[in-house]
PDB file of C-alpha atoms in Angstrom:
ATOM      1  CA  ASP A   1     -12.031  -1.707 -17.417  1.00 60.00           C
ATOM      2  CA  GLY A   2     -11.596   0.772 -14.568  1.00 69.00           C
ATOM      3  CA  GLY A   3      -8.266   0.925 -12.863  1.00 93.00           C
ATOM      4  CA  ILE A   4      -4.926   2.580 -12.325  1.00 95.00           C
ATOM      5  CA  THR A   5      -2.104   2.373 -14.817  1.00 96.00           C
ATOM      6  CA  GLN A   6       1.531   3.149 -14.171  1.00 96.00           C
ATOM      7  CA  SER A   7       4.214   3.373 -16.760  1.00 92.00           C
ATOM      8  CA  PRO A   8       6.778   2.249 -17.426  1.00 92.00           C
ATOM      9  CA  LYS A   9       6.968  -1.002 -15.494  1.00 93.00           C
ATOM     10  CA  TYR A  10      10.771  -0.875 -15.325  1.00 95.00           C
ATOM     11  CA  LEU A  11      12.895   2.268 -15.564  1.00 94.00           C
ATOM     12  CA  PHE A  12      16.645   2.639 -15.574  1.00 94.00           C
ATOM     13  CA  ARG A  13      18.421   5.965 -15.136  1.00 92.00           C
ATOM     14  CA  LYS A  14      21.868   7.301 -14.512  1.00 91.00           C
ATOM     15  CA  GLU A  15      22.615   9.115 -11.295  1.00 90.00           C
ATOM     16  CA  GLY A  16      22.029  12.855 -11.584  1.00 90.00           C
ATOM     17  CA  GLN A  17      19.130  12.584 -14.020  1.00 92.00           C
ATOM     18  CA  ASN A  18      15.547  13.512 -13.204  1.00 94.00           C
ATOM     19  CA  VAL A  19      12.912  10.946 -14.125  1.00 95.00           C
ATOM     20  CA  THR A  20       9.105  11.139 -14.270  1.00 96.00           C
ATOM     21  CA  LEU A  21       6.823   8.226 -13.399  1.00 97.00           C
ATOM     22  CA  SER A  22       3.347   8.214 -14.886  1.00 97.00           C
ATOM     23  CA  CYS A  23       0.117   7.415 -13.013  1.00 97.00           C
ATOM     24  CA  GLU A  24      -3.334   7.509 -14.604  1.00 97.00           C
ATOM     25  CA  GLN A  25      -6.697   6.430 -13.169  1.00 97.00           C
ATOM     26  CA  ASN A  26     -10.163   6.133 -14.716  1.00 95.00           C
ATOM     27  CA  LEU A  27     -11.988   5.353 -11.470  1.00 92.00           C
ATOM     28  CA  ASN A  28     -13.189   8.943 -11.094  1.00 91.00           C
ATOM     29  CA  HIS A  29     -11.393   9.116  -7.737  1.00 91.00           C
ATOM     30  CA  ASP A  30     -10.584  12.484  -6.227  1.00 89.00           C
ATOM     31  CA  ALA A  31      -7.637  11.426  -4.063  1.00 89.00           C
ATOM     32  CA  MET A  32      -4.360  10.079  -5.378  1.00 92.00           C
ATOM     33  CA  TYR A  33      -1.168   8.990  -3.624  1.00 94.00           C
ATOM     34  CA  TRP A  34       2.435   8.041  -4.292  1.00 97.00           C
ATOM     35  CA  TYR A  35       4.205   5.471  -2.123  1.00 97.00           C
ATOM     36  CA  ARG A  36       7.669   4.058  -2.121  1.00 97.00           C
ATOM     37  CA  GLN A  37       8.276   0.407  -1.198  1.00 95.00           C
ATOM     38  CA  ASP A  38      11.679  -0.900  -0.141  1.00 93.00           C
ATOM     39  CA  PRO A  39      12.511  -4.490   0.939  1.00 85.00           C
ATOM     40  CA  GLY A  40      11.604  -5.134   4.555  1.00 79.00           C
ATOM     41  CA  GLN A  41       9.750  -1.833   4.940  1.00 81.00           C
ATOM     42  CA  GLY A  42       6.133  -0.849   4.750  1.00 83.00           C
ATOM     43  CA  LEU A  43       4.828   1.499   2.121  1.00 92.00           C
ATOM     44  CA  ARG A  44       5.996   5.045   2.781  1.00 94.00           C
ATOM     45  CA  LEU A  45       3.952   8.002   1.609  1.00 94.00           C
ATOM     46  CA  ILE A  46       5.715  10.456  -0.677  1.00 96.00           C
ATOM     47  CA  TYR A  47       2.929  12.832  -1.779  1.00 96.00           C
ATOM     48  CA  TYR A  48      -0.831  12.872  -1.897  1.00 92.00           C
ATOM     49  CA  SER A  49      -3.479  14.952  -3.605  1.00 92.00           C
ATOM     50  CA  GLN A  50      -7.117  15.475  -2.637  1.00 86.00           C
ATOM     51  CA  ILE A  51      -8.211  17.541  -5.627  1.00 88.00           C
ATOM     52  CA  VAL A  52      -6.905  18.941  -8.877  1.00 92.00           C
ATOM     53  CA  ASN A  53      -4.182  21.588  -8.518  1.00 94.00           C
ATOM     54  CA  ASP A  54      -3.609  20.701  -4.874  1.00 93.00           C
ATOM     55  CA  PHE A  55      -1.152  18.282  -3.285  1.00 94.00           C
ATOM     56  CA  GLN A  56       0.575  17.748   0.053  1.00 93.00           C
ATOM     57  CA  LYS A  57       3.883  16.306   1.175  1.00 95.00           C
ATOM     58  CA  GLY A  58       3.931  12.903   2.812  1.00 93.00           C
ATOM     59  CA  ASP A  59       6.591  11.461   5.091  1.00 91.00           C
ATOM     60  CA  ILE A  60       9.441  11.265   2.585  1.00 95.00           C
ATOM     61  CA  ALA A  61       8.838  14.067   0.043  1.00 96.00           C
ATOM     62  CA  GLU A  62      12.427  15.305  -0.135  1.00 96.00           C
ATOM     63  CA  GLY A  63      13.869  14.831  -3.611  1.00 96.00           C
ATOM     64  CA  TYR A  64      10.457  14.271  -5.224  1.00 97.00           C
ATOM     65  CA  SER A  65       7.940  16.530  -6.930  1.00 97.00           C
ATOM     66  CA  VAL A  66       4.405  16.027  -8.263  1.00 98.00           C
ATOM     67  CA  SER A  67       1.703  17.813 -10.208  1.00 97.00           C
ATOM     68  CA  ARG A  68      -2.064  17.353 -10.412  1.00 97.00           C
ATOM     69  CA  GLU A  69      -3.296  19.237 -13.447  1.00 97.00           C
ATOM     70  CA  LYS A  70      -6.001  16.698 -14.271  1.00 96.00           C
ATOM     71  CA  LYS A  71      -8.170  14.530 -12.041  1.00 96.00           C
ATOM     72  CA  GLU A  72      -7.003  11.408 -13.841  1.00 97.00           C
ATOM     73  CA  SER A  73      -3.272  12.029 -13.690  1.00 97.00           C
ATOM     74  CA  PHE A  74      -0.712  12.366 -10.888  1.00 98.00           C
ATOM     75  CA  PRO A  75       2.861  12.110 -12.240  1.00 98.00           C
ATOM     76  CA  LEU A  76       5.823  11.816  -9.885  1.00 97.00           C
ATOM     77  CA  THR A  77       9.256  13.251 -10.685  1.00 97.00           C
ATOM     78  CA  VAL A  78      12.256  11.753  -8.940  1.00 96.00           C
ATOM     79  CA  THR A  79      14.891  14.451  -8.951  1.00 94.00           C
ATOM     80  CA  SER A  80      18.648  14.210  -8.684  1.00 89.00           C
ATOM     81  CA  ALA A  81      18.304  15.496  -5.108  1.00 89.00           C
ATOM     82  CA  GLN A  82      16.805  12.174  -3.993  1.00 90.00           C
ATOM     83  CA  LYS A  83      19.701  10.402  -2.269  1.00 90.00           C
ATOM     84  CA  ASN A  84      18.547   6.820  -2.721  1.00 91.00           C
ATOM     85  CA  PRO A  85      16.012   6.691  -5.561  1.00 94.00           C
ATOM     86  CA  THR A  86      16.220   2.986  -6.451  1.00 95.00           C
ATOM     87  CA  ALA A  87      12.922   1.491  -5.259  1.00 95.00           C
ATOM     88  CA  PHE A  88       9.494   0.193  -6.247  1.00 96.00           C
ATOM     89  CA  TYR A  89       7.054   3.094  -6.664  1.00 97.00           C
ATOM     90  CA  LEU A  90       3.321   2.624  -6.216  1.00 97.00           C
ATOM     91  CA  CYS A  91       0.514   4.976  -7.146  1.00 97.00           C
ATOM     92  CA  ALA A  92      -2.893   4.659  -5.498  1.00 95.00           C
ATOM     93  CA  SER A  93      -6.266   6.381  -5.535  1.00 92.00           C
ATOM     94  CA  SER A  94      -9.341   6.481  -3.335  1.00 88.00           C
ATOM     95  CA  HIS A  95     -12.934   7.757  -3.390  1.00 83.00           C
ATOM     96  CA  GLY A  96     -14.019  11.214  -2.391  1.00 62.00           C
ATOM     97  CA  ARG A  97     -12.159  14.301  -1.383  1.00 56.00           C
ATOM     98  CA  GLN A  98     -11.506  13.089   2.135  1.00 58.00           C
ATOM     99  CA  VAL A  99      -8.122  11.475   2.177  1.00 52.00           C
ATOM    100  CA  THR A 100      -9.427   9.642   5.230  1.00 53.00           C
ATOM    101  CA  SER A 101     -11.043   7.284   2.734  1.00 63.00           C
ATOM    102  CA  ARG A 102      -9.546   4.001   3.742  1.00 72.00           C
ATOM    103  CA  GLU A 103      -9.884   1.890   0.648  1.00 83.00           C
ATOM    104  CA  GLN A 104      -7.012   2.631  -1.625  1.00 89.00           C
ATOM    105  CA  TYR A 105      -6.668   1.072  -5.044  1.00 91.00           C
ATOM    106  CA  PHE A 106      -3.138   0.539  -6.271  1.00 95.00           C
ATOM    107  CA  GLY A 107      -1.510   0.546  -9.664  1.00 96.00           C
ATOM    108  CA  PRO A 108       0.923  -2.188 -10.781  1.00 96.00           C
ATOM    109  CA  GLY A 109       3.989  -0.179  -9.764  1.00 96.00           C
ATOM    110  CA  THR A 110       7.166   1.085 -11.432  1.00 97.00           C
ATOM    111  CA  ARG A 111      10.525  -0.342 -10.495  1.00 96.00           C
ATOM    112  CA  LEU A 112      13.149   2.381 -10.770  1.00 96.00           C
ATOM    113  CA  THR A 113      16.840   1.545 -10.817  1.00 95.00           C
ATOM    114  CA  VAL A 114      19.391   4.351 -10.690  1.00 93.00           C
ATOM    115  CA  THR A 115      23.059   3.553 -11.271  1.00 91.00           C
TER     116      THR A 115
ATOM    117  CA  GLN B   1       9.514   1.458  17.711  1.00 73.00           C
ATOM    118  CA  LYS B   2       7.445   1.221  14.546  1.00 81.00           C
ATOM    119  CA  GLU B   3       3.755   2.084  14.764  1.00 90.00           C
ATOM    120  CA  VAL B   4       2.889  -1.204  13.074  1.00 93.00           C
ATOM    121  CA  GLU B   5       4.888  -4.407  13.466  1.00 94.00           C
ATOM    122  CA  GLN B   6       4.509  -7.386  11.179  1.00 94.00           C
ATOM    123  CA  ASP B   7       6.622 -10.530  11.063  1.00 90.00           C
ATOM    124  CA  PRO B   8       8.232 -10.630   7.592  1.00 88.00           C
ATOM    125  CA  GLY B   9       8.297 -14.436   7.442  1.00 90.00           C
ATOM    126  CA  PRO B  10       8.588 -16.248   5.169  1.00 94.00           C
ATOM    127  CA  LEU B  11       5.777 -18.484   6.288  1.00 96.00           C
ATOM    128  CA  SER B  12       5.571 -21.811   4.472  1.00 97.00           C
ATOM    129  CA  VAL B  13       2.523 -24.075   4.810  1.00 97.00           C
ATOM    130  CA  PRO B  14       1.123 -27.104   2.956  1.00 98.00           C
ATOM    131  CA  GLU B  15      -1.924 -26.734   0.757  1.00 98.00           C
ATOM    132  CA  GLY B  16      -5.150 -26.928   2.747  1.00 98.00           C
ATOM    133  CA  ALA B  17      -3.646 -25.571   5.967  1.00 98.00           C
ATOM    134  CA  ILE B  18      -5.154 -22.753   7.998  1.00 98.00           C
ATOM    135  CA  VAL B  19      -2.899 -19.714   7.880  1.00 98.00           C
ATOM    136  CA  SER B  20      -2.707 -17.064  10.576  1.00 97.00           C
ATOM    137  CA  LEU B  21      -1.112 -13.710   9.779  1.00 98.00           C
ATOM    138  CA  ASN B  22      -0.737 -11.063  12.465  1.00 97.00           C
ATOM    139  CA  CYS B  23       0.147  -7.449  13.155  1.00 97.00           C
ATOM    140  CA  THR B  24       0.594  -5.479  16.332  1.00 97.00           C
ATOM    141  CA  TYR B  25       0.320  -1.738  16.646  1.00 96.00           C
ATOM    142  CA  SER B  26       1.028   0.946  19.189  1.00 95.00           C
ATOM    143  CA  ASN B  27      -1.382   3.775  18.321  1.00 92.00           C
ATOM    144  CA  SER B  28      -4.647   3.321  20.222  1.00 91.00           C
ATOM    145  CA  ALA B  29      -6.306   5.857  17.881  1.00 90.00           C
ATOM    146  CA  PHE B  30      -6.343   3.375  14.993  1.00 92.00           C
ATOM    147  CA  GLN B  31      -9.911   2.426  14.140  1.00 91.00           C
ATOM    148  CA  TYR B  32      -9.698   1.247  10.531  1.00 90.00           C
ATOM    149  CA  PHE B  33      -7.851  -1.955   9.728  1.00 94.00           C
ATOM    150  CA  MET B  34      -7.085  -3.348   6.296  1.00 94.00           C
ATOM    151  CA  TRP B  35      -5.355  -6.342   4.795  1.00 97.00           C
ATOM    152  CA  TYR B  36      -3.800  -6.150   1.349  1.00 97.00           C
ATOM    153  CA  ARG B  37      -2.404  -8.977  -0.760  1.00 97.00           C
ATOM    154  CA  GLN B  38       0.575  -8.275  -2.985  1.00 96.00           C
ATOM    155  CA  TYR B  39       1.854 -10.702  -5.584  1.00 95.00           C
ATOM    156  CA  SER B  40       5.486 -10.456  -6.637  1.00 91.00           C
ATOM    157  CA  ARG B  41       6.223  -7.324  -8.688  1.00 88.00           C
ATOM    158  CA  LYS B  42       2.563  -6.218  -8.541  1.00 92.00           C
ATOM    159  CA  GLY B  43       0.637  -3.548  -6.695  1.00 94.00           C
ATOM    160  CA  PRO B  44      -1.245  -4.441  -3.481  1.00 96.00           C
ATOM    161  CA  GLU B  45      -4.939  -5.310  -3.696  1.00 95.00           C
ATOM    162  CA  LEU B  46      -7.391  -4.780  -0.855  1.00 93.00           C
ATOM    163  CA  LEU B  47      -8.575  -8.053   0.700  1.00 95.00           C
ATOM    164  CA  MET B  48     -10.382  -7.106   3.882  1.00 92.00           C
ATOM    165  CA  TYR B  49     -11.473  -3.922   5.601  1.00 89.00           C
ATOM    166  CA  THR B  50     -12.643  -3.763   9.223  1.00 90.00           C
ATOM    167  CA  TYR B  51     -13.775  -0.912  11.405  1.00 86.00           C
ATOM    168  CA  SER B  52     -13.018  -1.027  15.136  1.00 85.00           C
ATOM    169  CA  SER B  53     -13.070  -4.417  16.909  1.00 84.00           C
ATOM    170  CA  GLY B  54     -14.561  -7.737  15.942  1.00 85.00           C
ATOM    171  CA  ASN B  55     -14.472 -10.250  13.152  1.00 91.00           C
ATOM    172  CA  LYS B  56     -15.259 -10.035   9.477  1.00 93.00           C
ATOM    173  CA  GLU B  57     -15.519 -12.998   7.138  1.00 95.00           C
ATOM    174  CA  ASP B  58     -15.301 -13.123   3.354  1.00 94.00           C
ATOM    175  CA  GLY B  59     -15.105 -16.565   1.812  1.00 96.00           C
ATOM    176  CA  ARG B  60     -11.954 -18.291   3.023  1.00 97.00           C
ATOM    177  CA  PHE B  61     -10.677 -15.120   4.697  1.00 97.00           C
ATOM    178  CA  THR B  62     -11.451 -13.900   8.225  1.00 97.00           C
ATOM    179  CA  ALA B  63     -10.133 -10.643   9.657  1.00 97.00           C
ATOM    180  CA  GLN B  64     -10.032 -10.243  13.415  1.00 96.00           C
ATOM    181  CA  VAL B  65      -9.328  -7.110  15.449  1.00 96.00           C
ATOM    182  CA  ASP B  66      -8.536  -7.071  19.172  1.00 94.00           C
ATOM    183  CA  LYS B  67      -8.182  -3.423  20.122  1.00 93.00           C
ATOM    184  CA  SER B  68      -7.557  -4.176  23.792  1.00 93.00           C
ATOM    185  CA  SER B  69      -4.397  -6.046  22.806  1.00 94.00           C
ATOM    186  CA  LYS B  70      -3.635  -3.834  19.782  1.00 95.00           C
ATOM    187  CA  TYR B  71      -3.479  -6.960  17.666  1.00 95.00           C
ATOM    188  CA  ILE B  72      -5.041  -7.836  14.325  1.00 97.00           C
ATOM    189  CA  SER B  73      -5.125 -11.129  12.464  1.00 97.00           C
ATOM    190  CA  LEU B  74      -5.985 -12.491   9.059  1.00 98.00           C
ATOM    191  CA  PHE B  75      -6.949 -16.159   8.816  1.00 98.00           C
ATOM    192  CA  ILE B  76      -6.941 -18.052   5.537  1.00 98.00           C
ATOM    193  CA  ARG B  77      -8.816 -21.356   5.499  1.00 98.00           C
ATOM    194  CA  ASP B  78      -8.097 -24.156   3.036  1.00 98.00           C
ATOM    195  CA  SER B  79      -5.030 -22.327   1.758  1.00 98.00           C
ATOM    196  CA  GLN B  80      -4.174 -22.708  -1.920  1.00 98.00           C
ATOM    197  CA  PRO B  81      -0.911 -22.267  -3.844  1.00 97.00           C
ATOM    198  CA  SER B  82      -2.532 -19.207  -5.422  1.00 97.00           C
ATOM    199  CA  ASP B  83      -2.569 -17.615  -1.948  1.00 98.00           C
ATOM    200  CA  SER B  84       1.235 -17.421  -2.077  1.00 98.00           C
ATOM    201  CA  ALA B  85       1.938 -13.714  -1.834  1.00 97.00           C
ATOM    202  CA  THR B  86       2.975 -10.999   0.581  1.00 96.00           C
ATOM    203  CA  TYR B  87       0.228  -9.867   2.954  1.00 97.00           C
ATOM    204  CA  LEU B  88       0.316  -6.292   4.224  1.00 96.00           C
ATOM    205  CA  CYS B  89      -1.666  -5.039   7.166  1.00 96.00           C
ATOM    206  CA  ALA B  90      -2.636  -1.373   7.189  1.00 94.00           C
ATOM    207  CA  MET B  91      -4.438   0.882   9.616  1.00 92.00           C
ATOM    208  CA  SER B  92      -5.562   4.436  10.119  1.00 88.00           C
ATOM    209  CA  ALA B  93      -7.221   6.625  12.731  1.00 85.00           C
ATOM    210  CA  THR B  94     -10.591   8.364  12.699  1.00 75.00           C
ATOM    211  CA  GLY B  95     -10.141  11.954  11.609  1.00 68.00           C
ATOM    212  CA  GLY B  96      -6.578  11.283  10.618  1.00 64.00           C
ATOM    213  CA  PHE B  97      -5.591  10.888   7.054  1.00 67.00           C
ATOM    214  CA  LYS B  98      -2.502   8.708   6.947  1.00 78.00           C
ATOM    215  CA  THR B  99      -2.663   4.972   6.411  1.00 88.00           C
ATOM    216  CA  ILE B 100       0.225   3.138   8.066  1.00 91.00           C
ATOM    217  CA  PHE B 101       1.346  -0.074   6.424  1.00 93.00           C
ATOM    218  CA  GLY B 102       3.136  -3.041   7.931  1.00 94.00           C
ATOM    219  CA  ALA B 103       6.223  -4.350   6.162  1.00 93.00           C
ATOM    220  CA  GLY B 104       4.345  -7.445   4.972  1.00 95.00           C
ATOM    221  CA  THR B 105       4.537 -11.202   5.599  1.00 96.00           C
ATOM    222  CA  ARG B 106       5.612 -13.459   2.745  1.00 96.00           C
ATOM    223  CA  LEU B 107       3.456 -16.579   2.533  1.00 97.00           C
ATOM    224  CA  PHE B 108       4.238 -19.719   0.544  1.00 97.00           C
ATOM    225  CA  VAL B 109       1.571 -22.402   0.148  1.00 98.00           C
ATOM    226  CA  LYS B 110       3.085 -25.648  -1.118  1.00 97.00           C
ATOM    227  CA  ALA B 111       1.054 -27.966  -3.355  1.00 95.00           C
TER     228      ALA B 111
END
């Protein structure tokens, strides 16, 4: 089955630790995205990537880092510099190299709790 | 003011009712309008996708765009308990890359 997988589903970390969230897709999509979802707010874009070895900052990139070494994979690292990291993190992908592609397909999400 | 406004609800209706979900927006450049459904603790899934103004129907779902009023709607006919979820509107502009999401409306359909 084609789709996007994110792991783990739940993640708990102590304050001051970096943590990496996994995102893998087998849809052969060029573009991939990371969003953060908080209660009462829309999805906010953290980073996006149009092609391998290239990525751009979104609206709330501070305290996060990404890599895109393979087309299928777009891991997100939440660093200790992120002031309020507890949230639900969603990875998405879309067709083609134009990030103007509107139809985004989402993974199941990772809920990160930092204490 | 947010670019996209969406009433968070919750909206509670009896099974079989017609549901109307709405979003307003401020950016007249938006041309692409989407509705996503998100079940609790899951990722959103695309329900409807509309370009510019007009209506689009898919089964029990109808998406409506009124660009003159900067207002979009999603109608659900014969609502079912399985429709209970959060519905997110989303929109983007031609030539632009960002998709802006509403905060979502929680819907409960009671059996």
